[in-house]
Amino acid sequence: MTETILAVDRVTKRFPGVVANDAVSVDIRRGEIHCVLGENGAGKTTLADILYGVYRPDEGTVTFRGEPLELHTPGDAIAAGIGMVHQHFELVPPMSVVENVVIGTSASQWLDLSEVRGRLNEFFHNYDVEIDPDAEVGRLSVGEQQWVEIFKTLYFGVEILILDEPTAVLTPQGVQELFRILRRMRDEGLTIILITHKLKEVMELSDRVTVLRLGKVVGTVNTADVEMRDLAQMMVGREVLFQFDKDRSDPGEPVVEVDEIHLASVTGRGSLKGLSLTVCAGEVVGLAGVSGNGQNALFDALVGVEKPSSGAIRIGGVDTADLSANRIGQLGVASVPADRIAQGLLMDFRVKENLVLGRHRSRPFSRAGVLNRGAIDGFAAESIEGFDIRTPSSSQPTRTLSGGNLQKVIMARELSGEPKLLVAHQPTRGLDISASEYVRRRLLEERDRGAGVLLMSEDLDEIFQLSDRIAVIYDGRIVSETTPEQADLQSLGLSMAGADTVEAGPAA
């Protein structure tokens, strides 16, 4: 049997009103890729943060290489031999790759940068990664920035690498390249703990899987001994649907027409450069693309937060150039922003108040300018149950909810208004399997009701599953358009990377 390098024994971590980890026990073997799976709020990130020194357990012990592990900070974890790459990178964009590797270390002022540069070049050459150690990190692609984070931990000689949702920013080809290198690192003796909600990736990459539910360990299994449905059922306690039976769409009139719009972003990344796109009533158009290619700018333009410098946007035939965001909403536009905190919610408001935000002056939530508390409470109760919003009550301050539950509040609110156009940007990001299943079904119900749905997602399985048409965005333009039936991951990935040789398939 392979040696256990890290052992978690009955670890418990409590926060106000919740037990995030409840007597969690798991062993991690040397030289394996071990996945930690669980629904939103299951406790997997808390467990990872304990192993990385962000939190200390209230009860239980962790042993590393047979010795008790006492961590007070992430610096302690790095010194002990445990590194972590978070989903949101912890890099300083104006600094070089080399400088990002050494910044924050106690010995950074004494390090010879030429020696660091040399070691990084060895890493890059060894794993066939082409990155200039002197390049400014802010000018690197998100995939390259991820490699900087990974090699930053390897530079300090860690034996265990924790990766939190590492494929969220990658094309399909980038995912396969990452997996190739992670397998090689494993074969060379590195132990990898992978946190991901993508079951296909778990099945493809991992050696063993530990499933958490409501803070407790459901079980640890050999990946080769189970099927994807088995893991899903362990996570949620019931059978999960992975495919939806959807009728062929019968698109009606255009609900939105985007005509050659230009919109410069503040940073110069993610601008729109003559983008054109149409979404019709009764169809889902999936917008596929690597993060940072203009999705945020397109979302802002459609909902009226930003105005294009040229070109036109028409909602139901109405030019929106001179319309406010509120007026655009009145035309029947609903939206689910990717940045749920900055754009989607008022964090100091209560959950029930956010659930009716934007409709609080209209019936049934208001009569003659007076809020109808009963109607608001009733709607909030229905939304909390229907979207499985995990909150002690609808009067709970919204800021106390987890990221996934914040997204559920937005979805419940936006879908309740029967919009003519729904612009959904990463609608299932941060959601567990059962909630994602529910949201996806609701998106299809909106389509069947006659709404046009623009689905912006970095989850290609989601794009293929829900879309009637697929448009690929790259560098602020639509570079190809096809259908799920005619597309394949290889060509779609090349198009997402801006390959000039990709030809668009015919639209539906």
PDB file of N, CA, C and O in Angstrom, residues 228-258:
ATOM      1  N   MET A 228     -19.439   8.169 -12.849  1.00  0.00           N
ATOM      2  CA  MET A 228     -19.746   9.556 -12.528  1.00  0.00           C
ATOM      3  C   MET A 228     -21.066   9.680 -11.771  1.00  0.00           C
ATOM      4  O   MET A 228     -21.195  10.475 -10.839  1.00  0.00           O
ATOM      5  N   ARG A 229     -22.056   8.881 -12.148  1.00  0.00           N
ATOM      6  CA  ARG A 229     -23.341   8.937 -11.466  1.00  0.00           C
ATOM      7  C   ARG A 229     -23.220   8.524 -10.001  1.00  0.00           C
ATOM      8  O   ARG A 229     -23.957   9.023  -9.141  1.00  0.00           O
ATOM      9  N   ASP A 230     -22.315   7.586  -9.722  1.00  0.00           N
ATOM     10  CA  ASP A 230     -22.108   7.166  -8.340  1.00  0.00           C
ATOM     11  C   ASP A 230     -21.610   8.330  -7.493  1.00  0.00           C
ATOM     12  O   ASP A 230     -22.082   8.542  -6.367  1.00  0.00           O
ATOM     13  N   LEU A 231     -20.648   9.076  -8.020  1.00  0.00           N
ATOM     14  CA  LEU A 231     -20.105  10.212  -7.282  1.00  0.00           C
ATOM     15  C   LEU A 231     -21.160  11.294  -7.089  1.00  0.00           C
ATOM     16  O   LEU A 231     -21.263  11.897  -6.016  1.00  0.00           O
ATOM     17  N   ALA A 232     -21.951  11.538  -8.133  1.00  0.00           N
ATOM     18  CA  ALA A 232     -22.996  12.555  -8.027  1.00  0.00           C
ATOM     19  C   ALA A 232     -24.008  12.183  -6.956  1.00  0.00           C
ATOM     20  O   ALA A 232     -24.433  13.028  -6.158  1.00  0.00           O
ATOM     21  N   GLN A 233     -24.367  10.913  -6.904  1.00  0.00           N
ATOM     22  CA  GLN A 233     -25.340  10.487  -5.897  1.00  0.00           C
ATOM     23  C   GLN A 233     -24.751  10.576  -4.498  1.00  0.00           C
ATOM     24  O   GLN A 233     -25.458  10.928  -3.545  1.00  0.00           O
ATOM     25  N   MET A 234     -23.466  10.285  -4.353  1.00  0.00           N
ATOM     26  CA  MET A 234     -22.817  10.451  -3.060  1.00  0.00           C
ATOM     27  C   MET A 234     -22.848  11.908  -2.613  1.00  0.00           C
ATOM     28  O   MET A 234     -23.031  12.214  -1.434  1.00  0.00           O
ATOM     29  N   MET A 235     -22.690  12.813  -3.561  1.00  0.00           N
ATOM     30  CA  MET A 235     -22.641  14.234  -3.241  1.00  0.00           C
ATOM     31  C   MET A 235     -23.985  14.773  -2.771  1.00  0.00           C
ATOM     32  O   MET A 235     -24.059  15.560  -1.828  1.00  0.00           O
ATOM     33  N   VAL A 236     -25.068  14.385  -3.452  1.00  0.00           N
ATOM     34  CA  VAL A 236     -26.368  15.006  -3.179  1.00  0.00           C
ATOM     35  C   VAL A 236     -27.364  14.069  -2.519  1.00  0.00           C
ATOM     36  O   VAL A 236     -28.440  14.504  -2.108  1.00  0.00           O
ATOM     37  N   GLY A 237     -27.047  12.792  -2.432  1.00  0.00           N
ATOM     38  CA  GLY A 237     -27.937  11.863  -1.755  1.00  0.00           C
ATOM     39  C   GLY A 237     -29.110  11.400  -2.587  1.00  0.00           C
ATOM     40  O   GLY A 237     -30.068  10.830  -2.062  1.00  0.00           O
ATOM     41  N   ARG A 238     -29.058  11.624  -3.886  1.00  0.00           N
ATOM     42  CA  ARG A 238     -30.124  11.176  -4.784  1.00  0.00           C
ATOM     43  C   ARG A 238     -29.557  11.077  -6.185  1.00  0.00           C
ATOM     44  O   ARG A 238     -28.447  11.544  -6.468  1.00  0.00           O
ATOM     45  N   GLU A 239     -30.333  10.475  -7.089  1.00  0.00           N
ATOM     46  CA  GLU A 239     -29.907  10.375  -8.487  1.00  0.00           C
ATOM     47  C   GLU A 239     -29.938  11.752  -9.141  1.00  0.00           C
ATOM     48  O   GLU A 239     -30.838  12.551  -8.894  1.00  0.00           O
ATOM     49  N   VAL A 240     -28.932  12.027  -9.952  1.00  0.00           N
ATOM     50  CA  VAL A 240     -28.798  13.330 -10.607  1.00  0.00           C
ATOM     51  C   VAL A 240     -28.884  13.145 -12.118  1.00  0.00           C
ATOM     52  O   VAL A 240     -28.298  12.213 -12.681  1.00  0.00           O
ATOM     53  N   LEU A 241     -29.636  14.049 -12.770  1.00  0.00           N
ATOM     54  CA  LEU A 241     -29.732  14.019 -14.228  1.00  0.00           C
ATOM     55  C   LEU A 241     -28.559  14.773 -14.835  1.00  0.00           C
ATOM     56  O   LEU A 241     -28.256  15.887 -14.431  1.00  0.00           O
ATOM     57  N   PHE A 242     -27.887  14.161 -15.799  1.00  0.00           N
ATOM     58  CA  PHE A 242     -26.782  14.830 -16.480  1.00  0.00           C
ATOM     59  C   PHE A 242     -27.173  15.308 -17.867  1.00  0.00           C
ATOM     60  O   PHE A 242     -26.476  16.087 -18.474  1.00  0.00           O
ATOM     61  N   GLN A 243     -28.278  14.821 -18.375  1.00  0.00           N
ATOM     62  CA  GLN A 243     -28.763  15.258 -19.680  1.00  0.00           C
ATOM     63  C   GLN A 243     -30.211  15.699 -19.550  1.00  0.00           C
ATOM     64  O   GLN A 243     -30.980  15.131 -18.769  1.00  0.00           O
ATOM     65  N   PHE A 244     -30.568  16.716 -20.305  1.00  0.00           N
ATOM     66  CA  PHE A 244     -31.937  17.195 -20.297  1.00  0.00           C
ATOM     67  C   PHE A 244     -32.573  16.907 -21.658  1.00  0.00           C
ATOM     68  O   PHE A 244     -31.949  17.140 -22.701  1.00  0.00           O
ATOM     69  N   ASP A 245     -33.768  16.375 -21.610  1.00  0.00           N
ATOM     70  CA  ASP A 245     -34.516  16.189 -22.852  1.00  0.00           C
ATOM     71  C   ASP A 245     -35.113  17.528 -23.252  1.00  0.00           C
ATOM     72  O   ASP A 245     -35.984  18.064 -22.556  1.00  0.00           O
ATOM     73  N   LYS A 246     -34.628  18.074 -24.336  1.00  0.00           N
ATOM     74  CA  LYS A 246     -35.156  19.353 -24.784  1.00  0.00           C
ATOM     75  C   LYS A 246     -35.620  19.227 -26.226  1.00  0.00           C
ATOM     76  O   LYS A 246     -34.976  18.567 -27.048  1.00  0.00           O
ATOM     77  N   ASP A 247     -36.749  19.827 -26.480  1.00  0.00           N
ATOM     78  CA  ASP A 247     -37.284  19.831 -27.833  1.00  0.00           C
ATOM     79  C   ASP A 247     -36.443  20.751 -28.711  1.00  0.00           C
ATOM     80  O   ASP A 247     -35.757  21.654 -28.226  1.00  0.00           O
ATOM     81  N   ARG A 248     -36.507  20.493 -30.017  1.00  0.00           N
ATOM     82  CA  ARG A 248     -35.818  21.370 -30.954  1.00  0.00           C
ATOM     83  C   ARG A 248     -36.435  22.764 -30.869  1.00  0.00           C
ATOM     84  O   ARG A 248     -37.656  22.919 -30.788  1.00  0.00           O
ATOM     85  N   SER A 249     -35.585  23.772 -30.863  1.00  0.00           N
ATOM     86  CA  SER A 249     -36.087  25.137 -30.728  1.00  0.00           C
ATOM     87  C   SER A 249     -36.758  25.597 -32.013  1.00  0.00           C
ATOM     88  O   SER A 249     -36.440  25.136 -33.106  1.00  0.00           O
ATOM     89  N   ASP A 250     -37.709  26.489 -31.848  1.00  0.00           N
ATOM     90  CA  ASP A 250     -38.392  27.109 -32.988  1.00  0.00           C
ATOM     91  C   ASP A 250     -38.282  28.616 -32.791  1.00  0.00           C
ATOM     92  O   ASP A 250     -39.232  29.269 -32.343  1.00  0.00           O
ATOM     93  N   PRO A 251     -37.109  29.193 -33.110  1.00  0.00           N
ATOM     94  CA  PRO A 251     -36.876  30.607 -32.796  1.00  0.00           C
ATOM     95  C   PRO A 251     -37.883  31.534 -33.458  1.00  0.00           C
ATOM     96  O   PRO A 251     -38.319  31.313 -34.590  1.00  0.00           O
ATOM     97  N   GLY A 252     -38.250  32.590 -32.716  1.00  0.00           N
ATOM     98  CA  GLY A 252     -39.150  33.598 -33.249  1.00  0.00           C
ATOM     99  C   GLY A 252     -38.389  34.830 -33.688  1.00  0.00           C
ATOM    100  O   GLY A 252     -37.275  34.744 -34.230  1.00  0.00           O
ATOM    101  N   GLU A 253     -38.963  35.984 -33.437  1.00  0.00           N
ATOM    102  CA  GLU A 253     -38.343  37.240 -33.817  1.00  0.00           C
ATOM    103  C   GLU A 253     -37.144  37.547 -32.909  1.00  0.00           C
ATOM    104  O   GLU A 253     -37.097  37.092 -31.753  1.00  0.00           O
ATOM    105  N   PRO A 254     -36.179  38.327 -33.394  1.00  0.00           N
ATOM    106  CA  PRO A 254     -35.047  38.695 -32.547  1.00  0.00           C
ATOM    107  C   PRO A 254     -35.499  39.475 -31.313  1.00  0.00           C
ATOM    108  O   PRO A 254     -36.319  40.392 -31.422  1.00  0.00           O
ATOM    109  N   VAL A 255     -34.985  39.090 -30.152  1.00  0.00           N
ATOM    110  CA  VAL A 255     -35.244  39.869 -28.936  1.00  0.00           C
ATOM    111  C   VAL A 255     -34.094  40.833 -28.672  1.00  0.00           C
ATOM    112  O   VAL A 255     -34.269  41.853 -28.004  1.00  0.00           O
ATOM    113  N   VAL A 256     -32.908  40.516 -29.198  1.00  0.00           N
ATOM    114  CA  VAL A 256     -31.789  41.447 -29.114  1.00  0.00           C
ATOM    115  C   VAL A 256     -30.957  41.325 -30.385  1.00  0.00           C
ATOM    116  O   VAL A 256     -30.707  40.215 -30.874  1.00  0.00           O
ATOM    117  N   GLU A 257     -30.572  42.476 -30.910  1.00  0.00           N
ATOM    118  CA  GLU A 257     -29.697  42.543 -32.072  1.00  0.00           C
ATOM    119  C   GLU A 257     -28.512  43.440 -31.724  1.00  0.00           C
ATOM    120  O   GLU A 257     -28.692  44.631 -31.440  1.00  0.00           O
ATOM    121  N   VAL A 258     -27.341  42.863 -31.738  1.00  0.00           N
ATOM    122  CA  VAL A 258     -26.101  43.598 -31.457  1.00  0.00           C
ATOM    123  C   VAL A 258     -25.385  43.795 -32.786  1.00  0.00           C
ATOM    124  O   VAL A 258     -25.044  42.823 -33.465  1.00  0.00           O
TER     125      VAL A 258
END
